[in-house]
PDB file of C-alpha atoms in Angstrom:
ATOM      1  CA  MET A 658      -0.025  -0.058  -0.118  1.00 61.00           C
ATOM      2  CA  THR A 659       1.383   3.258  -0.851  1.00 68.00           C
ATOM      3  CA  ASP A 660       1.619   6.351   1.137  1.00 67.00           C
ATOM      4  CA  VAL A 661      -0.992   8.021  -1.028  1.00 60.00           C
ATOM      5  CA  GLN A 662      -3.550   5.249  -0.389  1.00 63.00           C
ATOM      6  CA  ARG A 663      -2.801   5.328   3.197  1.00 68.00           C
ATOM      7  CA  ARG A 664      -3.363   9.073   3.386  1.00 67.00           C
ATOM      8  CA  ILE A 665      -6.754   8.680   1.553  1.00 65.00           C
ATOM      9  CA  ILE A 666      -7.843   5.908   3.957  1.00 68.00           C
ATOM     10  CA  ALA A 667      -7.090   8.099   6.894  1.00 66.00           C
ATOM     11  CA  ILE A 668      -8.919  11.026   5.450  1.00 70.00           C
ATOM     12  CA  LEU A 669     -11.847   8.881   4.906  1.00 64.00           C
ATOM     13  CA  ALA A 670     -11.699   7.328   8.431  1.00 63.00           C
ATOM     14  CA  GLY A 671     -11.429  10.769   9.968  1.00 67.00           C
ATOM     15  CA  ALA A 672     -14.437  11.938   7.835  1.00 65.00           C
ATOM     16  CA  VAL A 673     -16.450   8.983   9.144  1.00 59.00           C
ATOM     17  CA  VAL A 674     -15.342   9.788  12.656  1.00 58.00           C
ATOM     18  CA  VAL A 675     -16.517  13.426  12.182  1.00 57.00           C
ATOM     19  CA  VAL A 676     -19.775  12.295  10.912  1.00 57.00           C
ATOM     20  CA  PHE A 677     -20.250   9.985  13.746  1.00 65.00           C
ATOM     21  CA  ILE A 678     -19.504  12.523  16.321  1.00 70.00           C
ATOM     22  CA  ALA A 679     -21.873  15.113  14.473  1.00 64.00           C
ATOM     23  CA  VAL A 680     -24.733  12.602  14.414  1.00 60.00           C
ATOM     24  CA  GLY A 681     -24.035  11.965  18.121  1.00 63.00           C
ATOM     25  CA  ILE A 682     -24.217  15.680  18.846  1.00 66.00           C
ATOM     26  CA  LEU A 683     -27.421  16.011  17.030  1.00 64.00           C
ATOM     27  CA  ALA A 684     -29.011  13.066  18.883  1.00 61.00           C
ATOM     28  CA  LEU A 685     -28.166  14.544  22.152  1.00 62.00           C
ATOM     29  CA  ALA A 686     -29.482  17.833  21.143  1.00 59.00           C
ATOM     30  CA  ASN A 687     -32.825  16.209  20.177  1.00 59.00           C
ATOM     31  CA  GLN A 688     -32.996  14.377  23.433  1.00 60.00           C
ATOM     32  CA  ALA A 689     -32.458  17.603  25.373  1.00 52.00           C
ATOM     33  CA  THR A 690     -35.216  19.162  23.461  1.00 50.00           C
ATOM     34  CA  ASP A 691     -37.583  16.332  24.069  1.00 49.00           C
ATOM     35  CA  THR A 692     -37.184  16.450  27.931  1.00 44.00           C
ATOM     36  CA  THR A 693     -37.311  20.265  28.249  1.00 42.00           C
ATOM     37  CA  THR A 694     -40.651  21.434  29.777  1.00 42.00           C
ATOM     38  CA  THR A 695     -41.759  24.606  28.264  1.00 43.00           C
ATOM     39  CA  THR A 696     -43.743  26.650  30.367  1.00 43.00           C
ATOM     40  CA  PRO A 697     -45.928  29.197  28.463  1.00 44.00           C
ATOM     41  CA  SER A 698     -45.565  32.642  29.215  1.00 44.00           C
ATOM     42  CA  ALA A 699     -48.070  34.197  31.381  1.00 44.00           C
ATOM     43  CA  GLY A 700     -49.828  36.471  29.038  1.00 45.00           C
ATOM     44  CA  PRO A 701     -53.072  38.469  29.742  1.00 45.00           C
ATOM     45  CA  THR A 702     -55.815  36.012  30.319  1.00 44.00           C
ATOM     46  CA  THR A 703     -59.135  37.100  28.971  1.00 43.00           C
ATOM     47  CA  THR A 704     -62.180  35.406  30.601  1.00 43.00           C
ATOM     48  CA  THR A 705     -65.277  35.910  28.390  1.00 45.00           C
ATOM     49  CA  LEU A 706     -68.280  35.424  30.649  1.00 41.00           C
ATOM     50  CA  PRO A 707     -71.793  34.997  29.136  1.00 45.00           C
ATOM     51  CA  SER A 708     -73.201  38.213  28.450  1.00 45.00           C
ATOM     52  CA  THR A 709     -75.847  38.959  30.963  1.00 43.00           C
ATOM     53  CA  THR A 710     -78.236  41.692  30.062  1.00 42.00           C
ATOM     54  CA  THR A 711     -79.970  43.151  32.993  1.00 42.00           C
ATOM     55  CA  SER A 712     -83.352  44.507  31.832  1.00 42.00           C
ATOM     56  CA  SER A 713     -84.842  46.877  34.127  1.00 42.00           C
ATOM     57  CA  SER A 714     -88.563  45.974  33.542  1.00 41.00           C
ATOM     58  CA  THR A 715     -91.061  48.417  34.830  1.00 43.00           C
ATOM     59  CA  THR A 716     -94.300  46.939  35.543  1.00 42.00           C
ATOM     60  CA  THR A 717     -97.265  49.264  35.414  1.00 41.00           C
ATOM     61  CA  THR A 718    -100.209  47.950  37.329  1.00 43.00           C
ATOM     62  CA  SER A 719    -103.283  49.382  35.838  1.00 43.00           C
ATOM     63  CA  SER A 720    -106.016  49.991  38.424  1.00 45.00           C
ATOM     64  CA  SER A 721    -108.958  48.775  36.320  1.00 47.00           C
ATOM     65  CA  THR A 722    -112.464  49.707  37.549  1.00 48.00           C
ATOM     66  CA  THR A 723    -115.025  47.077  36.445  1.00 51.00           C
ATOM     67  CA  THR A 724    -118.566  48.525  36.128  1.00 50.00           C
ATOM     68  CA  THR A 725    -121.158  45.845  36.098  1.00 53.00           C
ATOM     69  CA  THR A 726    -124.232  46.820  34.140  1.00 53.00           C
ATOM     70  CA  THR A 727    -127.298  44.892  34.883  1.00 54.00           C
ATOM     71  CA  THR A 728    -129.563  44.790  31.851  1.00 54.00           C
ATOM     72  CA  THR A 729    -133.155  43.814  32.496  1.00 55.00           C
ATOM     73  CA  THR A 730    -134.777  42.444  29.264  1.00 55.00           C
ATOM     74  CA  THR A 731    -138.524  42.963  29.422  1.00 56.00           C
ATOM     75  CA  PRO A 732    -140.360  41.018  26.804  1.00 57.00           C
ATOM     76  CA  SER A 733    -141.791  43.651  24.354  1.00 59.00           C
ATOM     77  CA  SER A 734    -145.357  43.992  24.451  1.00 60.00           C
ATOM     78  CA  THR A 735    -146.663  44.097  21.001  1.00 64.00           C
ATOM     79  CA  THR A 736    -149.928  46.115  20.681  1.00 64.00           C
ATOM     80  CA  THR A 737    -151.898  45.255  17.589  1.00 62.00           C
ATOM     81  CA  THR A 738    -154.088  48.161  16.682  1.00 61.00           C
ATOM     82  CA  THR A 739    -156.986  47.354  14.396  1.00 56.00           C
ATOM     83  CA  THR A 740    -158.365  50.170  12.666  1.00 55.00           C
ATOM     84  CA  THR A 741    -161.934  49.685  11.788  1.00 56.00           C
ATOM     85  CA  THR A 742    -163.228  52.159   9.093  1.00 62.00           C
ATOM     86  CA  ILE A 743    -166.696  53.153   9.821  1.00 67.00           C
ATOM     87  CA  LEU A 744    -168.539  54.112   6.655  1.00 75.00           C
ATOM     88  CA  PRO A 745    -171.252  56.962   6.917  1.00 77.00           C
ATOM     89  CA  SER A 746    -173.680  54.481   5.688  1.00 72.00           C
ATOM     90  CA  ASP A 747    -173.119  52.240   8.625  1.00 72.00           C
ATOM     91  CA  VAL A 748    -174.313  54.800  11.091  1.00 72.00           C
ATOM     92  CA  LEU A 749    -176.412  57.600   9.258  1.00 87.00           C
ATOM     93  CA  ILE A 750    -179.512  55.622   8.671  1.00 93.00           C
ATOM     94  CA  LEU A 751    -182.227  57.715   7.076  1.00 96.00           C
ATOM     95  CA  GLY A 752    -185.202  57.699   9.313  1.00 95.00           C
ATOM     96  CA  PRO A 753    -188.714  59.456   9.522  1.00 96.00           C
ATOM     97  CA  GLU A 754    -187.486  61.490  12.529  1.00 95.00           C
ATOM     98  CA  ASN A 755    -183.797  61.362  12.431  1.00 95.00           C
ATOM     99  CA  ILE A 756    -180.529  60.683  10.668  1.00 94.00           C
ATOM    100  CA  ASP A 757    -179.719  57.670  12.964  1.00 83.00           C
ATOM    101  CA  GLY A 758    -178.271  58.924  16.102  1.00 79.00           C
ATOM    102  CA  ILE A 759    -179.126  62.573  15.299  1.00 94.00           C
ATOM    103  CA  GLN A 760    -182.785  63.087  16.214  1.00 96.00           C
ATOM    104  CA  PHE A 761    -184.879  65.899  14.952  1.00 97.00           C
ATOM    105  CA  GLY A 762    -184.930  68.580  17.700  1.00 96.00           C
ATOM    106  CA  THR A 763    -181.196  68.061  18.277  1.00 97.00           C
ATOM    107  CA  ASP A 764    -179.361  71.370  18.971  1.00 97.00           C
ATOM    108  CA  ALA A 765    -178.173  72.652  15.542  1.00 98.00           C
ATOM    109  CA  GLU A 766    -174.560  73.030  16.390  1.00 97.00           C
ATOM    110  CA  SER A 767    -174.378  69.642  17.950  1.00 97.00           C
ATOM    111  CA  ALA A 768    -175.924  68.081  14.880  1.00 97.00           C
ATOM    112  CA  ILE A 769    -173.741  69.791  12.523  1.00 97.00           C
ATOM    113  CA  THR A 770    -170.551  68.752  14.524  1.00 96.00           C
ATOM    114  CA  THR A 771    -171.644  65.233  14.537  1.00 95.00           C
ATOM    115  CA  LEU A 772    -172.273  65.175  10.800  1.00 96.00           C
ATOM    116  CA  GLU A 773    -169.101  66.778  10.146  1.00 96.00           C
ATOM    117  CA  GLY A 774    -167.297  63.892  12.074  1.00 93.00           C
ATOM    118  CA  TYR A 775    -168.626  61.449   9.640  1.00 92.00           C
ATOM    119  CA  LEU A 776    -168.860  63.551   6.352  1.00 94.00           C
ATOM    120  CA  GLY A 777    -166.148  66.112   6.865  1.00 95.00           C
ATOM    121  CA  ASP A 778    -166.593  69.679   6.154  1.00 97.00           C
ATOM    122  CA  PRO A 779    -169.822  70.786   4.424  1.00 97.00           C
ATOM    123  CA  ALA A 780    -169.947  71.758   0.856  1.00 97.00           C
ATOM    124  CA  SER A 781    -171.997  74.831   1.676  1.00 97.00           C
ATOM    125  CA  ASP A 782    -173.428  76.508   4.863  1.00 98.00           C
ATOM    126  CA  THR A 783    -175.724  79.533   4.755  1.00 96.00           C
ATOM    127  CA  GLY A 784    -175.210  80.443   8.481  1.00 97.00           C
ATOM    128  CA  TRP A 785    -178.200  81.684  10.327  1.00 97.00           C
ATOM    129  CA  VAL A 786    -180.334  83.908   8.083  1.00 96.00           C
ATOM    130  CA  PRO A 787    -183.886  84.931   7.638  1.00 95.00           C
ATOM    131  CA  PRO A 788    -185.954  82.456   5.581  1.00 94.00           C
ATOM    132  CA  THR A 789    -186.426  85.295   3.016  1.00 92.00           C
ATOM    133  CA  ASP A 790    -183.561  87.480   1.914  1.00 87.00           C
ATOM    134  CA  SER A 791    -183.802  91.240   1.372  1.00 86.00           C
ATOM    135  CA  GLN A 792    -184.955  90.863  -2.207  1.00 88.00           C
ATOM    136  CA  GLY A 793    -187.768  88.653  -1.027  1.00 86.00           C
ATOM    137  CA  ASN A 794    -186.154  85.475  -2.193  1.00 89.00           C
ATOM    138  CA  GLN A 795    -186.671  82.338  -0.078  1.00 90.00           C
ATOM    139  CA  VAL A 796    -183.511  80.733   1.101  1.00 89.00           C
ATOM    140  CA  TYR A 797    -184.829  77.279   0.953  1.00 90.00           C
ATOM    141  CA  GLY A 798    -188.487  77.459   0.215  1.00 87.00           C
ATOM    142  CA  PRO A 799    -191.020  78.824   2.730  1.00 90.00           C
ATOM    143  CA  CYS A 800    -189.351  77.523   5.966  1.00 92.00           C
ATOM    144  CA  PRO A 801    -190.682  78.420   9.277  1.00 92.00           C
ATOM    145  CA  GLY A 802    -189.066  80.578  11.972  1.00 93.00           C
ATOM    146  CA  THR A 803    -187.253  83.918  12.092  1.00 95.00           C
ATOM    147  CA  GLU A 804    -184.017  82.389  10.980  1.00 96.00           C
ATOM    148  CA  ILE A 805    -183.038  79.236   9.346  1.00 97.00           C
ATOM    149  CA  ARG A 806    -179.744  77.577   8.502  1.00 97.00           C
ATOM    150  CA  VAL A 807    -178.980  75.117   5.545  1.00 97.00           C
ATOM    151  CA  VAL A 808    -175.950  73.048   5.612  1.00 98.00           C
ATOM    152  CA  GLU A 809    -175.044  70.741   2.649  1.00 97.00           C
ATOM    153  CA  TRP A 810    -172.712  67.932   1.868  1.00 97.00           C
ATOM    154  CA  PRO A 811    -172.807  66.107  -1.375  1.00 96.00           C
ATOM    155  CA  ASN A 812    -176.299  64.693  -1.909  1.00 96.00           C
ATOM    156  CA  LEU A 813    -177.265  65.601   1.715  1.00 97.00           C
ATOM    157  CA  THR A 814    -178.971  68.748   2.799  1.00 97.00           C
ATOM    158  CA  THR A 815    -179.919  69.480   6.446  1.00 97.00           C
ATOM    159  CA  VAL A 816    -182.220  72.336   7.475  1.00 97.00           C
ATOM    160  CA  TYR A 817    -182.274  73.990  10.894  1.00 97.00           C
ATOM    161  CA  THR A 818    -184.766  76.520  12.343  1.00 97.00           C
ATOM    162  CA  ASP A 819    -185.684  78.346  15.413  1.00 97.00           C
ATOM    163  CA  ALA A 820    -189.340  77.916  14.843  1.00 96.00           C
ATOM    164  CA  SER A 821    -191.619  75.712  16.912  1.00 95.00           C
ATOM    165  CA  THR A 822    -191.814  72.184  15.424  1.00 95.00           C
ATOM    166  CA  PRO A 823    -193.057  68.774  16.611  1.00 94.00           C
ATOM    167  CA  TRP A 824    -189.454  68.208  18.050  1.00 95.00           C
ATOM    168  CA  ALA A 825    -188.570  71.515  19.733  1.00 96.00           C
ATOM    169  CA  ALA A 826    -189.999  74.647  21.089  1.00 97.00           C
ATOM    170  CA  VAL A 827    -189.791  78.178  19.405  1.00 97.00           C
ATOM    171  CA  GLY A 828    -186.558  79.951  19.861  1.00 96.00           C
ATOM    172  CA  THR A 829    -184.603  76.648  19.934  1.00 97.00           C
ATOM    173  CA  ARG A 830    -182.146  76.322  16.965  1.00 98.00           C
ATOM    174  CA  HIS A 831    -182.619  72.605  16.040  1.00 97.00           C
ATOM    175  CA  LEU A 832    -182.521  70.088  13.199  1.00 97.00           C
ATOM    176  CA  PHE A 833    -185.963  69.483  11.694  1.00 96.00           C
ATOM    177  CA  PHE A 834    -185.511  68.329   8.205  1.00 97.00           C
ATOM    178  CA  TYR A 835    -183.223  66.542   5.608  1.00 97.00           C
ATOM    179  CA  SER A 836    -183.207  65.718   1.975  1.00 97.00           C
ATOM    180  CA  TYR A 837    -180.985  63.026   0.415  1.00 97.00           C
ATOM    181  CA  VAL A 838    -180.938  63.536  -3.387  1.00 97.00           C
ATOM    182  CA  LEU A 839    -179.507  61.720  -6.199  1.00 95.00           C
ATOM    183  CA  TYR A 840    -177.676  64.171  -8.697  1.00 91.00           C
ATOM    184  CA  ASP A 841    -174.978  62.517 -10.836  1.00 89.00           C
ATOM    185  CA  PHE A 842    -173.647  60.051  -8.139  1.00 92.00           C
ATOM    186  CA  ASP A 843    -174.639  58.696  -4.750  1.00 95.00           C
ATOM    187  CA  PHE A 844    -171.607  59.919  -2.886  1.00 93.00           C
ATOM    188  CA  TRP A 845    -172.306  58.305   0.614  1.00 94.00           C
ATOM    189  CA  GLY A 846    -174.605  55.329  -0.168  1.00 94.00           C
ATOM    190  CA  LEU A 847    -176.984  56.075   2.752  1.00 96.00           C
ATOM    191  CA  THR A 848    -180.054  54.084   3.169  1.00 96.00           C
ATOM    192  CA  THR A 849    -183.267  53.666   5.331  1.00 96.00           C
ATOM    193  CA  ALA A 850    -183.239  51.025   8.069  1.00 95.00           C
ATOM    194  CA  GLU A 851    -185.101  48.743   5.561  1.00 96.00           C
ATOM    195  CA  GLY A 852    -182.286  49.242   2.963  1.00 96.00           C
ATOM    196  CA  ILE A 853    -184.049  51.685   0.674  1.00 97.00           C
ATOM    197  CA  GLY A 854    -181.441  53.936  -0.913  1.00 97.00           C
ATOM    198  CA  LEU A 855    -180.976  56.203  -4.054  1.00 97.00           C
ATOM    199  CA  GLY A 856    -181.639  53.918  -7.096  1.00 96.00           C
ATOM    200  CA  SER A 857    -184.079  51.472  -5.274  1.00 97.00           C
ATOM    201  CA  THR A 858    -187.026  50.624  -7.497  1.00 96.00           C
ATOM    202  CA  ALA A 859    -190.668  50.936  -6.950  1.00 94.00           C
ATOM    203  CA  GLN A 860    -190.895  47.171  -6.277  1.00 95.00           C
ATOM    204  CA  ASP A 861    -188.012  47.479  -3.700  1.00 97.00           C
ATOM    205  CA  LEU A 862    -190.302  50.060  -1.763  1.00 96.00           C
ATOM    206  CA  ARG A 863    -193.279  47.617  -1.864  1.00 96.00           C
ATOM    207  CA  ASP A 864    -191.019  44.817  -0.747  1.00 97.00           C
ATOM    208  CA  ALA A 865    -189.645  46.763   2.079  1.00 97.00           C
ATOM    209  CA  TYR A 866    -192.778  48.519   3.412  1.00 97.00           C
ATOM    210  CA  GLY A 867    -195.699  46.642   2.076  1.00 96.00           C
ATOM    211  CA  ASP A 868    -198.976  48.415   2.334  1.00 96.00           C
ATOM    212  CA  ALA A 869    -197.325  51.193   4.281  1.00 97.00           C
ATOM    213  CA  VAL A 870    -195.946  52.686   1.187  1.00 97.00           C
ATOM    214  CA  ASP A 871    -198.074  54.739  -1.243  1.00 96.00           C
ATOM    215  CA  ILE A 872    -196.811  55.668  -4.814  1.00 94.00           C
ATOM    216  CA  THR A 873    -198.501  58.547  -6.331  1.00 93.00           C
ATOM    217  CA  SER A 874    -198.248  60.412  -9.586  1.00 92.00           C
ATOM    218  CA  ASP A 875    -199.752  63.867  -9.964  1.00 91.00           C
ATOM    219  CA  GLU A 876    -198.775  67.567 -10.798  1.00 89.00           C
ATOM    220  CA  LEU A 877    -195.999  67.268  -8.419  1.00 84.00           C
ATOM    221  CA  GLY A 878    -194.409  64.355 -10.079  1.00 91.00           C
ATOM    222  CA  ASP A 879    -193.884  60.771  -9.163  1.00 94.00           C
ATOM    223  CA  TYR A 880    -193.262  60.332  -5.516  1.00 94.00           C
ATOM    224  CA  TYR A 881    -193.774  57.927  -2.658  1.00 96.00           C
ATOM    225  CA  SER A 882    -194.675  58.239   1.061  1.00 96.00           C
ATOM    226  CA  VAL A 883    -194.351  55.698   3.861  1.00 97.00           C
ATOM    227  CA  THR A 884    -196.859  55.716   6.748  1.00 96.00           C
ATOM    228  CA  VAL A 885    -194.950  56.096   9.954  1.00 95.00           C
ATOM    229  CA  PRO A 886    -195.841  56.972  13.485  1.00 94.00           C
ATOM    230  CA  ALA A 887    -196.513  60.593  13.987  1.00 93.00           C
ATOM    231  CA  PRO A 888    -194.874  63.062  14.081  1.00 93.00           C
ATOM    232  CA  GLY A 889    -192.394  61.408  11.618  1.00 94.00           C
ATOM    233  CA  ALA A 890    -192.508  61.662   7.977  1.00 95.00           C
ATOM    234  CA  LEU A 891    -190.592  59.604   5.384  1.00 97.00           C
ATOM    235  CA  TRP A 892    -191.047  60.280   1.627  1.00 96.00           C
ATOM    236  CA  GLY A 893    -189.319  61.051  -1.611  1.00 96.00           C
ATOM    237  CA  PHE A 894    -189.570  61.183  -5.383  1.00 96.00           C
ATOM    238  CA  LEU A 895    -189.162  58.616  -8.114  1.00 96.00           C
ATOM    239  CA  GLU A 896    -187.938  58.656 -11.720  1.00 93.00           C
ATOM    240  CA  GLY A 897    -191.316  57.747 -13.166  1.00 84.00           C
ATOM    241  CA  PRO A 898    -194.315  55.849 -11.674  1.00 80.00           C
ATOM    242  CA  GLY A 899    -192.585  52.628 -11.803  1.00 83.00           C
ATOM    243  CA  GLY A 900    -189.030  54.092 -11.625  1.00 90.00           C
ATOM    244  CA  THR A 901    -186.204  54.305  -9.233  1.00 96.00           C
ATOM    245  CA  VAL A 902    -185.838  56.368  -6.090  1.00 97.00           C
ATOM    246  CA  SER A 903    -184.156  59.659  -6.734  1.00 97.00           C
ATOM    247  CA  SER A 904    -184.614  61.322  -3.224  1.00 97.00           C
ATOM    248  CA  ILE A 905    -185.364  60.394   0.307  1.00 97.00           C
ATOM    249  CA  GLN A 906    -186.771  63.066   2.782  1.00 96.00           C
ATOM    250  CA  GLY A 907    -187.175  62.867   6.373  1.00 96.00           C
ATOM    251  CA  GLY A 908    -189.296  65.388   8.548  1.00 91.00           C
ATOM    252  CA  VAL A 909    -191.595  68.137   7.626  1.00 83.00           C
ATOM    253  CA  GLY A 910    -190.293  70.054   4.647  1.00 80.00           C
ATOM    254  CA  CYS A 911    -190.445  73.873   4.293  1.00 82.00           C
ATOM    255  CA  GLY A 912    -193.932  74.925   3.211  1.00 67.00           C
ATOM    256  CA  GLU A 913    -195.624  71.675   4.041  1.00 58.00           C
TER     257      GLU A 913
END
C-alpha cells in the first residue's frame, strides 16, 4: 500500500469519525429538546363570561275599575191596533124623525158637528139667516121661523130653524128636516133602516114597506110616502111611476 492510499484511507476514516460525532451531537441535542418542559409565558388572560343583560322592567299595574251593568230585558209587548173604518152608511141611517143618532130637535151646532165627524166639512153653509132675503127670495122654500140655516154635503141637505116644530120649542135652533137627493152620483150610499136608497126601485119600496108605502103620480111628479108613527115623515121622489128612487126626505119640509 502506498503512502497516498494510506493518506486517503486516513482522511476517509477521519471523515467518518467526524460524521459519527456530528450525528451523536445532533442526537443529544434532540434528546435535550424532548425532555425540556416549556412553560408558556403568562400573558393576559381574557375570561369571556356569558353576556348578561339586566333589563330593568317597569311593571305598570293598571287599576281597572270594572262597572257591572245589569240589563233587564223585558219582553216587548206588541200592541196590535186594528183600525176599523166606519162608513157613513153604517151609522147615518135615514129615518122618519132622524138621521140615525141625530134626532130631529137636536141642537143645531151639535147636529152639525156630529155630521162633520162622519162627512167632513160641508160643501156649503148659509149660516143663520132669515128664511127670506132682502130681495124677497126664499133661502130654502117657505121655511118656518125667524131664522134658518141650511148646511149641505154632497147629496145630503140638512135644515135647521128656530121655529116651533113637533120636536122643539120656538126659539130653539134645531134640526128638523133633511133631504138626500141623487144628482149625478150617490156619494155616501145612505139608506133607510129597511135598505131603501137612491136607485132602489118601486118594487123595492113595496117589498120593504108593504102596504105602508103609497106611490103617487100627480102634478108634483112621481113620489112615494111611507106611513110612519106621527110626527115622523118619510117620503121622496121617483124617476117615473115605476121608476127608481131619486130622493129620500125625512121630517116636515119647508112649506108643508
